[in-house]
Amino acid sequence: MELYPILLTGVLSGLASVLANSVAWSTVAIWRPPRGEVAPYAVLDIPAVLLHLIAGVGLGFLFWLSWGLAAVVDVPWWLRGLAFGSLCWLALAAPALIGFALATRAETRATAAVAAQWALTCLVTGLACAWHWANG
């Protein structure tokens, strides 16, 4: 598999996860209207979008480096993608979020919301790269 198509898949899946996060937080805002200020984790500004885009590229590169988890055999592409996304979230995002929450004494709901955003980015990118690997 060539590198550039999988990196493009990572970019597009990073942007798709931003769109999915926007839809999810809009739904949460409809069900539970914010009192006073809007929660900072509910607003996706340009730096946040760029960060998810860069993460998508990095995750696509990691997927390419791992040869699409080639050692995992006889599983469908979506299971391979979920496994890759979950492993990336557990290895990369979870320790960073927990460390940040402990260091700054961040609010639990805010930390959980950011963790959910990064979990969605990792899972969407893992699924997209696995689909591209299986069908490309």
Short mmCIF file of C-alpha atoms in Angstrom, two decimals:
data_model
loop_
_atom_site.label_atom_id
_atom_site.label_comp_id
_atom_site.label_asym_id
_atom_site.label_seq_id
_atom_site.Cartn_x
_atom_site.Cartn_y
_atom_site.Cartn_z
CA MET A 1 0.00 0.00 0.00
CA GLU A 2 1.31 3.43 -0.89
CA LEU A 3 1.86 6.09 1.74
CA TYR A 4 0.10 9.11 0.23
CA PRO A 5 -3.38 7.62 -0.17
CA ILE A 6 -3.37 6.40 3.44
CA LEU A 7 -2.23 9.85 4.63
CA LEU A 8 -5.04 11.44 2.63
CA THR A 9 -7.45 8.99 4.26
CA GLY A 10 -6.08 10.08 7.64
CA VAL A 11 -6.61 13.76 6.81
CA LEU A 12 -10.16 13.19 5.63
CA SER A 13 -11.04 11.00 8.60
CA GLY A 14 -9.62 13.61 11.00
CA LEU A 15 -11.92 16.19 9.41
CA ALA A 16 -14.84 13.74 9.46
CA SER A 17 -14.30 13.22 13.19
CA VAL A 18 -14.46 17.00 13.71
CA LEU A 19 -17.78 17.03 11.87
CA ALA A 20 -19.07 14.10 13.94
CA ASN A 21 -17.94 15.82 17.16
CA SER A 22 -19.76 18.99 16.10
CA VAL A 23 -22.95 17.06 15.48
CA ALA A 24 -22.61 15.20 18.79
CA TRP A 25 -22.02 18.36 20.84
CA SER A 26 -24.87 20.15 19.06
CA THR A 27 -27.15 17.27 20.03
CA VAL A 28 -25.94 17.47 23.63
CA ALA A 29 -26.58 21.22 23.63
CA ILE A 30 -30.14 20.64 22.39
CA TRP A 31 -30.85 18.07 25.11
CA ARG A 32 -29.08 19.99 27.85
CA PRO A 33 -28.99 23.69 27.06
CA PRO A 34 -25.91 25.36 28.56
CA ARG A 35 -26.44 27.63 31.53
CA GLY A 36 -24.53 30.85 31.12
CA GLU A 37 -21.29 30.19 29.27
CA VAL A 38 -20.74 27.62 26.56
CA ALA A 39 -18.43 24.85 27.73
CA PRO A 40 -14.97 25.28 26.16
CA TYR A 41 -14.86 21.65 24.99
CA ALA A 42 -18.09 22.14 23.04
CA VAL A 43 -16.54 24.74 20.72
CA LEU A 44 -14.31 23.47 17.93
CA ASP A 45 -12.26 26.40 16.67
CA ILE A 46 -9.63 26.46 13.92
CA PRO A 47 -6.70 25.27 16.11
CA ALA A 48 -8.79 22.32 17.34
CA VAL A 49 -9.75 21.42 13.78
CA LEU A 50 -6.11 21.60 12.70
CA LEU A 51 -5.06 19.49 15.67
CA HIS A 52 -7.54 16.73 14.76
CA LEU A 53 -6.43 16.98 11.11
CA ILE A 54 -2.76 16.58 12.10
CA ALA A 55 -3.70 13.70 14.40
CA GLY A 56 -5.48 12.04 11.48
CA VAL A 57 -2.32 12.30 9.38
CA GLY A 58 -0.23 10.89 12.24
CA LEU A 59 -2.61 8.01 12.84
CA GLY A 60 -2.69 7.26 9.12
CA PHE A 61 1.10 7.18 9.12
CA LEU A 62 1.12 4.84 12.14
CA PHE A 63 -1.39 2.59 10.37
CA TRP A 64 0.88 2.51 7.32
CA LEU A 65 3.93 1.80 9.48
CA SER A 66 2.15 -1.09 11.17
CA TRP A 67 1.16 -2.48 7.75
CA GLY A 68 -2.46 -2.26 8.78
CA LEU A 69 -1.91 -4.52 11.77
CA ALA A 70 -0.87 -7.27 9.38
CA ALA A 71 -0.28 -9.70 12.24
CA VAL A 72 -4.01 -9.67 13.01
CA VAL A 73 -5.40 -12.19 10.54
CA ASP A 74 -8.84 -13.53 9.69
CA VAL A 75 -10.76 -10.50 10.95
CA PRO A 76 -12.94 -8.11 8.94
CA TRP A 77 -11.63 -4.64 8.12
CA TRP A 78 -13.93 -2.88 10.61
CA LEU A 79 -12.66 -5.00 13.51
CA ARG A 80 -9.08 -4.27 12.50
CA GLY A 81 -9.92 -0.55 12.36
CA LEU A 82 -11.61 -0.57 15.77
CA ALA A 83 -8.65 -2.42 17.26
CA PHE A 84 -6.17 0.04 15.78
CA GLY A 85 -8.17 3.09 16.86
CA SER A 86 -8.66 1.74 20.37
CA LEU A 87 -4.99 0.89 20.76
CA CYS A 88 -3.95 4.33 19.53
CA TRP A 89 -6.35 6.05 21.92
CA LEU A 90 -5.18 3.93 24.84
CA ALA A 91 -1.50 4.43 24.04
CA LEU A 92 -1.50 8.07 22.94
CA ALA A 93 -4.51 10.08 24.06
CA ALA A 94 -5.55 8.49 27.34
CA PRO A 95 -2.23 8.95 29.20
CA ALA A 96 -1.91 12.53 27.98
CA LEU A 97 -5.46 13.39 29.03
CA ILE A 98 -5.12 11.75 32.43
CA GLY A 99 -1.80 13.48 33.05
CA PHE A 100 -3.23 16.84 32.02
CA ALA A 101 -6.31 16.36 34.20
CA LEU A 102 -4.20 15.45 37.22
CA ALA A 103 -1.75 18.30 36.69
CA THR A 104 -4.36 21.00 36.21
CA ARG A 105 -7.11 19.57 38.41
CA ALA A 106 -9.45 19.91 35.45
CA GLU A 107 -13.17 19.34 35.77
CA THR A 108 -14.10 15.68 35.31
CA ARG A 109 -16.85 16.38 32.77
CA ALA A 110 -14.53 18.49 30.64
CA THR A 111 -11.82 15.83 30.71
CA ALA A 112 -14.34 13.13 29.79
CA ALA A 113 -15.66 15.25 26.92
CA VAL A 114 -12.18 15.83 25.49
CA ALA A 115 -11.39 12.13 25.93
CA ALA A 116 -14.55 11.28 23.98
CA GLN A 117 -13.57 13.68 21.20
CA TRP A 118 -10.14 12.08 20.86
CA ALA A 119 -11.60 8.57 21.08
CA LEU A 120 -13.90 9.40 18.19
CA THR A 121 -11.00 10.79 16.16
CA CYS A 122 -8.90 7.67 16.79
CA LEU A 123 -11.76 5.30 15.98
CA VAL A 124 -12.88 7.11 12.82
CA THR A 125 -9.30 7.28 11.54
CA GLY A 126 -8.68 3.61 12.37
CA LEU A 127 -11.86 2.55 10.59
CA ALA A 128 -11.16 4.73 7.54
CA CYS A 129 -7.58 3.51 7.19
CA ALA A 130 -8.61 -0.13 7.65
CA TRP A 131 -11.33 0.26 5.01
CA HIS A 132 -8.88 1.90 2.63
CA TRP A 133 -6.31 -0.83 3.28
CA ALA A 134 -8.87 -3.59 2.63
CA ASN A 135 -10.40 -2.01 -0.49
CA GLY A 136 -7.49 0.00 -1.89
#
